[in-house]
Structures are given as structure tokens and as C-alpha cells.
Coordinates of C-alpha atoms in Angstrom, one line a residue:
L1 CA 0.0 0.0 0.0
C2 CA 1.5 3.3 -1.1
V3 CA 0.7 6.6 0.7
P4 CA 2.1 10.1 0.2
L5 CA 5.1 10.9 2.3
G6 CA 3.3 13.6 4.3
V7 CA 0.5 11.2 5.2
M8 CA 3.1 8.6 6.2
R9 CA 4.8 11.0 8.6
S10 CA 1.4 11.8 10.2
C11 CA 0.7 8.1 10.6
V12 CA 4.0 7.5 12.3
V13 CA 3.5 10.4 14.7
L14 CA -0.1 9.2 15.5
T15 CA 1.3 5.6 16.1
L16 CA 3.9 6.9 18.5
I17 CA 1.3 8.9 20.4
V18 CA -1.0 5.9 20.7
A19 CA 2.0 3.7 21.8
A20 CA 3.0 6.2 24.4
V21 CA -0.5 6.3 25.9
V22 CA -0.7 2.4 26.0
V23 CA 2.8 2.3 27.7
A24 CA 1.7 4.9 30.2
Q25 CA -1.5 2.9 31.0
V26 CA 0.4 -0.3 31.4
A27 CA 3.0 1.4 33.6
S28 CA 0.2 3.0 35.6
E29 CA -1.5 -0.4 36.2
H30 CA 1.7 -2.1 37.4
T31 CA 3.5 0.7 39.2
G32 CA 0.8 3.0 40.5
S33 CA 1.8 5.9 38.4
T34 CA 0.8 9.5 39.2
V35 CA -2.1 9.4 36.7
L36 CA -3.8 6.3 38.1
S37 CA -3.0 7.1 41.7
S38 CA -4.5 10.6 41.5
L39 CA -7.7 9.1 40.1
Q40 CA -7.9 6.4 42.8
S41 CA -7.0 8.7 45.7
T42 CA -9.9 11.1 45.1
G43 CA -12.0 10.9 48.3
E44 CA -10.0 8.0 49.6
L45 CA -8.6 7.4 53.1
A46 CA -5.1 6.2 53.8
C47 CA -5.5 3.7 56.6
V48 CA -3.5 1.1 58.6
V49 CA -4.5 -2.3 59.9
Q50 CA -4.4 -2.3 63.7
T51 CA -4.7 -5.8 65.2
S52 CA -2.1 -5.9 68.0
G53 CA 0.1 -8.1 66.0
S54 CA -2.0 -10.8 64.3
S55 CA -3.3 -10.8 60.8
L56 CA -6.7 -9.6 59.5
R57 CA -8.9 -11.6 57.2
F58 CA -9.7 -10.0 53.9
R59 CA -13.0 -11.1 52.2
D60 CA -14.8 -10.8 48.9
A61 CA -17.9 -9.6 50.6
P62 CA -19.1 -9.0 54.2
M63 CA -18.9 -12.4 55.9
G64 CA -17.9 -13.8 52.4
N65 CA -15.0 -16.0 51.2
V66 CA -11.5 -15.2 52.5
L67 CA -9.3 -13.6 49.9
G68 CA -6.2 -13.6 52.1
K69 CA -4.8 -12.2 55.3
I70 CA -3.4 -8.7 55.9
P71 CA -0.6 -8.3 58.4
H72 CA -0.7 -5.9 61.3
G73 CA 0.6 -2.5 60.4
A74 CA 0.0 -2.9 56.6
K75 CA -1.3 0.1 54.7
V76 CA -4.7 -0.1 53.0
E77 CA -6.9 2.3 51.2
V78 CA -10.6 2.9 51.9
P79 CA -12.4 4.3 48.8
E80 CA -15.3 5.5 50.9
W81 CA -16.0 5.0 54.7
K82 CA -19.4 3.2 54.2
V83 CA -20.1 0.6 56.9
T84 CA -22.1 -2.5 56.3
E85 CA -23.3 -4.6 59.3
K86 CA -23.5 -8.4 58.9
G87 CA -22.9 -11.4 61.1
G88 CA -22.3 -9.2 64.2
F89 CA -19.5 -7.3 62.6
K90 CA -19.2 -3.9 60.9
W91 CA -17.6 -4.2 57.5
V92 CA -15.9 -1.6 55.2
M93 CA -14.6 -1.9 51.7
I94 CA -10.8 -1.6 51.5
R95 CA -8.1 -1.9 48.8
Y96 CA -4.9 -3.9 49.6
N97 CA -2.1 -4.4 47.1
G98 CA -4.5 -3.3 44.3
Q99 CA -7.2 -5.8 45.3
E100 CA -10.6 -4.7 46.7
G101 CA -12.4 -6.5 49.4
F102 CA -14.0 -6.2 52.8
A103 CA -12.6 -6.2 56.4
A104 CA -14.0 -5.6 59.8
S105 CA -14.0 -1.8 60.3
E106 CA -12.8 -1.9 64.0
F107 CA -9.4 -3.1 62.8
I108 CA -8.9 -0.3 60.3
Q109 CA -7.4 3.0 61.6
C110 CA -7.3 5.9 59.1
S111 CA -4.9 8.8 59.0
D112 CA -7.6 11.4 59.3
D113 CA -8.4 9.9 62.8
A114 CA -4.7 9.9 63.9
P115 CA -4.5 11.5 67.4
P116 CA -1.9 13.8 68.7
D117 CA 0.0 12.9 71.9
E118 CA -2.3 12.0 74.8
E119 CA -2.3 12.9 78.5
S120 CA -0.7 16.3 78.0
P121 CA -0.9 18.2 81.4
S122 CA -0.4 21.9 81.7
A123 CA 2.9 23.2 82.9
T124 CA 1.4 24.0 86.3
D125 CA -0.1 20.6 86.8
A126 CA 2.7 18.4 85.5
A127 CA 2.3 14.7 86.4
P128 CA 5.0 12.3 87.6
D129 CA 7.2 11.0 84.8
D130 CA 6.1 7.4 85.2
A131 CA 4.9 7.0 81.6
S132 CA 8.2 6.4 79.9
A133 CA 8.0 4.8 76.5
G134 CA 10.6 2.3 77.9
D135 CA 8.2 0.8 80.5
A136 CA 8.8 -2.9 80.0
E137 CA 6.0 -3.6 82.4
A138 CA 3.3 -2.2 80.1
E139 CA 4.6 -4.1 77.2
A140 CA 4.8 -7.4 79.2
E141 CA 1.1 -6.9 80.1
E142 CA 0.2 -7.6 76.5
A143 CA -1.3 -11.1 76.8
D144 CA -1.8 -13.5 74.0
E145 CA -4.5 -11.5 72.2
A146 CA -6.0 -12.9 69.0
H147 CA -7.5 -9.9 67.2
E148 CA -7.7 -11.8 63.9
T149 CA -11.3 -11.1 62.7
E150 CA -13.5 -14.1 62.1
E151 CA -17.1 -15.0 62.7
G152 CA -17.9 -16.8 66.0
Q153 CA -17.9 -20.5 66.4
G154 CA -19.9 -22.6 68.8
G155 CA -22.7 -21.3 71.0
G156 CA -23.5 -19.6 74.3
V157 CA -21.2 -16.6 73.9
H158 CA -19.7 -15.4 77.2
C159 CA -17.0 -12.9 78.1
I160 CA -13.8 -13.4 80.1
V161 CA -13.9 -11.4 83.5
G162 CA -10.6 -10.3 85.1
D163 CA -7.2 -9.1 83.9
S164 CA -6.2 -12.3 82.1
V165 CA -7.1 -16.0 82.7
N166 CA -5.2 -19.2 82.1
V167 CA -6.9 -21.7 79.8
R168 CA -6.0 -25.3 80.5
H169 CA -5.5 -28.5 78.5
K170 CA -8.0 -30.3 80.8
P171 CA -9.9 -29.4 84.0
G172 CA -7.4 -28.6 86.7
G173 CA -4.5 -29.4 84.2
D174 CA -1.5 -27.6 82.8
K175 CA -1.8 -24.2 81.2
A176 CA -2.6 -24.3 77.4
F177 CA -2.6 -20.5 76.8
E178 CA -3.6 -17.2 78.3
I179 CA -6.6 -15.2 77.3
L180 CA -7.1 -11.5 78.0
G181 CA -10.0 -10.2 80.1
G182 CA -12.9 -8.9 78.0
S183 CA -12.3 -11.5 75.2
Q184 CA -15.3 -13.4 74.0
V185 CA -15.6 -17.2 74.1
A186 CA -18.3 -19.8 73.4
L187 CA -19.2 -22.6 75.8
V188 CA -18.7 -26.0 74.3
E189 CA -19.1 -28.3 77.4
D190 CA -20.1 -28.0 81.0
F191 CA -17.6 -30.4 82.6
G192 CA -18.3 -29.9 86.3
P193 CA -16.0 -29.8 89.4
A194 CA -12.3 -30.6 89.5
L195 CA -9.4 -29.8 91.8
L196 CA -6.7 -27.2 91.1
G197 CA -4.1 -26.3 93.7
G198 CA -6.2 -28.0 96.5
R199 CA -9.3 -26.1 95.6
T200 CA -12.4 -27.2 93.7
Y201 CA -13.6 -25.2 90.7
H202 CA -16.4 -25.7 88.3
W203 CA -14.9 -26.2 84.8
V204 CA -16.3 -25.6 81.4
K205 CA -14.8 -26.1 77.9
I206 CA -14.6 -23.0 75.8
I207 CA -13.6 -22.0 72.3
E208 CA -12.1 -18.7 71.6
Q209 CA -14.1 -16.4 69.3
G210 CA -12.1 -15.1 66.5
G211 CA -8.4 -15.7 65.8
G212 CA -7.4 -19.4 65.6
G213 CA -10.4 -20.7 67.6
R214 CA -8.3 -22.1 70.4
T215 CA -10.0 -24.4 72.8
G216 CA -9.4 -25.4 76.4
Y217 CA -10.9 -25.5 79.9
I218 CA -11.5 -22.6 82.3
A219 CA -13.1 -22.1 85.7
K220 CA -16.7 -21.0 85.3
N221 CA -16.3 -18.1 87.7
F222 CA -14.1 -16.3 85.2
L223 CA -17.0 -16.1 82.7
S224 CA -19.8 -13.6 82.4
P225 CA -22.9 -14.1 80.3
I226 CA -23.2 -10.3 79.8
C227 CA -21.5 -9.4 76.5
A228 CA -23.9 -6.6 75.5
L229 CA -25.7 -3.8 77.3
K230 CA -28.7 -1.7 76.3
N231 CA -28.1 1.7 77.9
P232 CA -24.7 1.8 79.5
E233 CA -23.4 4.6 81.7
I234 CA -19.9 5.2 83.2
F235 CA -19.2 6.7 86.6
V236 CA -15.8 7.7 87.9
S237 CA -15.1 8.6 91.6
L238 CA -11.9 10.6 92.2
K239 CA -11.9 9.9 95.9
G240 CA -13.0 6.3 95.5
L241 CA -10.6 5.7 92.6
T242 CA -13.3 3.6 91.0
V243 CA -14.8 3.3 87.5
E244 CA -18.3 1.9 87.4
L245 CA -20.2 0.5 84.4
V246 CA -23.9 0.6 84.9
D247 CA -27.0 -0.3 83.0
K248 CA -30.2 0.3 85.0
T249 CA -32.4 -0.9 82.2
M250 CA -31.1 -4.5 82.5
D251 CA -33.0 -7.0 84.7
P252 CA -31.5 -7.1 87.2
P253 CA -29.6 -3.8 86.8
F254 CA -26.0 -4.3 85.5
H255 CA -23.3 -3.0 87.8
E256 CA -19.6 -3.6 87.7
V257 CA -16.8 -1.8 89.6
Y258 CA -13.1 -1.5 88.6
P259 CA -10.1 0.1 90.4
C260 CA -8.4 3.0 88.6
G261 CA -5.7 5.6 88.7
V262 CA -6.7 9.2 88.0
G263 CA -4.9 12.6 87.6
T264 CA -2.1 13.6 89.8
L265 CA -2.9 16.3 92.4
G266 CA -2.6 19.9 91.2
R267 CA -1.7 23.1 93.1
N268 CA -5.2 23.2 94.5
G269 CA -4.7 19.7 96.1
K270 CA -7.2 18.1 93.8
P271 CA -6.7 15.7 90.8
I272 CA -6.2 17.4 87.4
T273 CA -8.8 15.0 86.0
P274 CA -11.8 17.1 84.9
V275 CA -15.1 16.6 86.7
G276 CA -18.6 16.8 85.4
D277 CA -20.9 15.2 82.8
T278 CA -19.6 14.2 79.4
T279 CA -19.8 11.3 77.0
T280 CA -17.7 8.9 75.0
G281 CA -17.1 9.7 71.3
P282 CA -19.8 10.1 68.7
K283 CA -18.1 7.8 66.2
T284 CA -17.6 4.1 67.3
S285 CA -15.4 2.9 64.4
N286 CA -11.8 2.1 65.3
G287 CA -10.1 5.5 65.2
W288 CA -9.8 8.7 67.2
Y289 CA -12.6 8.1 69.7
Y290 CA -12.6 4.3 70.1
I291 CA -9.1 2.8 69.6
V292 CA -9.2 -1.0 69.7
S293 CA -5.5 -1.5 70.5
R294 CA -3.3 1.5 71.2
T295 CA 0.4 0.8 70.7
K296 CA 1.8 4.3 70.2
P297 CA 3.3 5.5 72.4
A298 CA 4.4 2.0 73.5
Y299 CA 3.5 2.6 77.2
F300 CA -0.2 2.2 76.3
G301 CA 0.6 -1.5 76.0
G302 CA -1.8 -2.4 73.2
F303 CA -4.9 -2.0 75.3
P304 CA -8.1 -0.2 74.2
F305 CA -8.3 3.6 74.5
L306 CA -11.8 4.9 75.2
R307 CA -11.8 8.7 74.6
L308 CA -14.0 11.1 76.5
M309 CA -15.4 14.4 75.2
F310 CA -13.8 16.5 77.9
Q311 CA -11.6 19.2 76.5
N312 CA -8.2 20.4 77.8
S313 CA -7.1 24.0 78.0
R314 CA -6.3 24.0 74.2
G315 CA -9.8 22.6 73.3
A316 CA -8.6 19.1 72.4
N317 CA -10.2 15.8 73.6
T318 CA -7.1 14.3 75.3
Y319 CA -8.8 12.6 78.2
G320 CA -9.9 8.9 78.2
L321 CA -9.9 5.5 79.8
H322 CA -7.0 3.3 78.9
G323 CA -4.6 0.6 80.2
P324 CA -2.5 0.6 83.4
I325 CA 0.8 2.2 82.0
T326 CA 2.6 0.7 85.0
Q327 CA 2.5 -2.9 86.2
P328 CA 0.7 -3.5 88.4
L329 CA -1.9 -0.7 88.2
K330 CA -1.3 2.1 90.7
R331 CA -4.7 2.9 92.2
G332 CA -4.0 6.5 93.1
Y333 CA -3.3 10.0 91.8
V334 CA -0.8 9.1 89.2
S335 CA -1.9 10.0 85.6
H336 CA -1.8 13.1 83.4
G337 CA -5.6 13.4 83.7
C338 CA -6.8 10.1 82.2
M339 CA -8.3 7.1 84.0
R340 CA -5.8 4.2 84.1
M341 CA -7.3 0.7 84.4
R342 CA -6.1 -2.9 84.5
G343 CA -5.8 -4.4 81.1
G344 CA -8.7 -6.9 81.5
D345 CA -11.0 -4.2 82.9
I346 CA -10.5 -1.6 80.2
T347 CA -10.9 -4.3 77.6
R348 CA -14.2 -5.4 79.1
I349 CA -15.6 -1.9 79.5
F350 CA -14.5 -1.0 76.0
N351 CA -16.2 -4.1 74.5
L352 CA -19.4 -3.4 76.4
V353 CA -19.8 0.2 75.3
K354 CA -18.0 0.3 71.9
D355 CA -21.4 -0.1 70.0
H356 CA -22.9 2.7 72.0
A357 CA -21.9 6.1 70.6
S358 CA -21.9 9.0 73.1
T359 CA -22.2 6.8 76.2
P360 CA -23.0 9.1 79.2
V361 CA -20.0 9.6 81.6
R362 CA -20.0 11.3 84.9
V363 CA -16.7 12.1 86.8
Q364 CA -17.2 13.3 90.3
E365 CA -14.9 14.2 93.2
D366 CA -16.8 12.4 96.0
F367 CA -17.4 8.7 96.6
R368 CA -20.2 7.0 94.7
M369 CA -23.1 5.2 96.3
W370 CA -24.9 2.1 95.0
E371 CA -28.0 0.6 96.7
G372 CA -27.2 2.5 99.9
K373 CA -23.5 1.5 100.1
Q374 CA -20.3 3.3 99.3
V375 CA -18.9 1.9 96.1
D376 CA -15.5 0.2 96.4
V377 CA -13.5 -2.7 95.0
A378 CA -11.1 -5.2 96.6
Y379 CA -7.8 -3.7 95.2
P380 CA -5.1 -1.9 97.2
R381 CA -4.9 1.8 97.1
H382 CA -1.6 3.6 96.2
H383 CA -2.9 6.8 97.7
E384 CA -5.4 7.8 100.4
P385 CA -8.4 10.0 99.3
F386 CA -7.4 13.6 98.8
Q387 CA -9.0 16.2 101.1

């Protein structure tokens, strides 16, 4: 086929332009070029998987087939924060290594929710420097948590009560593994009484919910059938050094008491923890207000962080309920304004209120009363009540 020289030159130029576009598209698909990235990033959130060390299952649909596992700390993209509830979990679409799928939203922390440093007291009310990032005790408190998201197995879901509990190979037998307080388990078998250390306990067989589905035996007194509340409220007493979780709409009324450490004493002789009525955060997804596992700074120990809507002198929400910082928990006037709790206690209270946005919270100076008695808990005090 013969064509004029001028036309041939035009054809060559057009061919080169088309080839360049094709190469750019191919490069864009394989290397995430600026062109494709800019199109994909519009309205997207840059997020990180936060599972306290284990992997997160990645599915083709909410509760669908598993596409793979995403390691803790991996970066993912969320095209749009749109939550779908199914199977007891809240799901959000994410993109990982170019593949789209669904994961449980509570394990996805996005950069627009990234908090600044916590517990920042004013210069006049500086707290003791017991919150060093080198606190090996706080890191040692991180028990064998399995935050790997998966639908539950078995039946009769209960919650672990206490700081952490040993699960055994057989009733009264050797330790199989440790499970953190607040974790959910399903009852498989009611075994009955058996001896351990000269004492008789009632043993049940359980299967861990989520993660690897580990099984073993546990004393029944470490289980609570209460894993959900209707209308929870939180009360903090600065003199009592207690945190209470209450739901008066339950039958009978739900009431649990936990020891805590609160703000160090300021110049006025009172804790720097703010008093009054407030709430937890308005947004229950894993992020700024409800942090499933806080590892930065390291002294938070990987325990949940439940933020309160109190504001500091700069107008920031820096107060909350979190792990112990020190081991064991110092029940006294020791913090920078937050409420420090034992690992199992903060995990339990977090799990019971995490689906209730804006849970009412009251912090008061005086002791609390419940059914005509002063509220207290069997845990040694580090400090006597302030005057």
C-alpha cells in the first residue's frame, strides 16, 4: 500500500502517540503511576491495619469468602467509609495491594483519625514521669490476644472477666494458653467440678471467638454471660478511685466496679482530671474516639483507648480511659488526667460500650453510692483519698 510521504509522517506520529498512551496505561496499572494514583485517591482514606500483632482476614464480601490475610501495620486504602453490618461485625470496603475486598472496620485505623499525643498536662499541673516509653511492664502486660477477625464459632457466647485468665488443657490441668479479660468465648461443654491447687472449681470447655479458635478449659467463675448492654453509663469517683459501668435498664440492673488511677494532684490539692458530665465519642469505628488497640506511644501497651469528650485548655479531647501504664496498676493520683485501668478491665468496659456512641459519663470528686452502700472494690490503694 503506497501513501504520500506527508501522510506517512502523520501516521508515524499518531502511532507513536498511541503507543506512548498504551505504555503509560500499562505502567500505571503495574507501578501505581501518578495518573492512576490521582484518580484512585480522590476521596479515599489512607489507613493502617491495627490488630495488635496478628493478621486480619480480607474477604470478597461482608462475611464472604476469605481472599487472604493482611498483616498488622499494613497500609490499605478505603475508597469510601461506608459501613455494612453483617454477622455481628461492621464491614468496610478496602483496597490492599490493588485488590478490593471487605474487612472488619474496627481493625482499620485511618490517618484522618490519627490522634496527637495524649495525656498532656499543663505546665502548672505536671504529672509524675512514670509514663516512659521504655516501660517494659506495660509491654509485658500484652497477653496472647487474637485480634484476627472471624465470625464466631460454637454457641453460648460469654465474656472473660478479670485481667487475664489461664486456659488449661484439661480441667485442673496444665496451662494451654492465656486469654485476655474482655475476650469473647463460646461454651462447648459444662464439665463440672475438678481440683486445682487444692481447691475445687467448676470447669467448662470454651472455644475462643475469632483468631485461631483455640479451645481449652476454664473455671466458670471467670465467665460472664453479659457481653452486651442496652443503655450503659460510666461513673468515675476521684476519691473512691473507681470506675463503674452501669445499665439500670437491664433486669437485674447491671453494675460492675473497677479500680483506677486518676490525675495527679494539682496546686489546689485536687486531681487534674476534669469533673462533670460528658460522653464517649460520637463515632464508634476504630479510630480517634474508640481505639481497639493502642500501641503508640508504647506505654499504652496495646490495650483499648476509650476517649472522652472532655476538652483540655487547648480545646482538644485528650482525656480517656486506657490501660495501666505501670504494672501492676497504681490505684492513686498518678496520671496526666486520664483514667488508668487494668488491662482486662479496660478491655471489658471497651467491648461493652463500643457499640454505644456517646455513652454518658460522669466524673465526680466524691465517693459514689450504690444501693445504699459506698462503692469500692477489693484492690489496694496507692494513695489515700485527697481532702
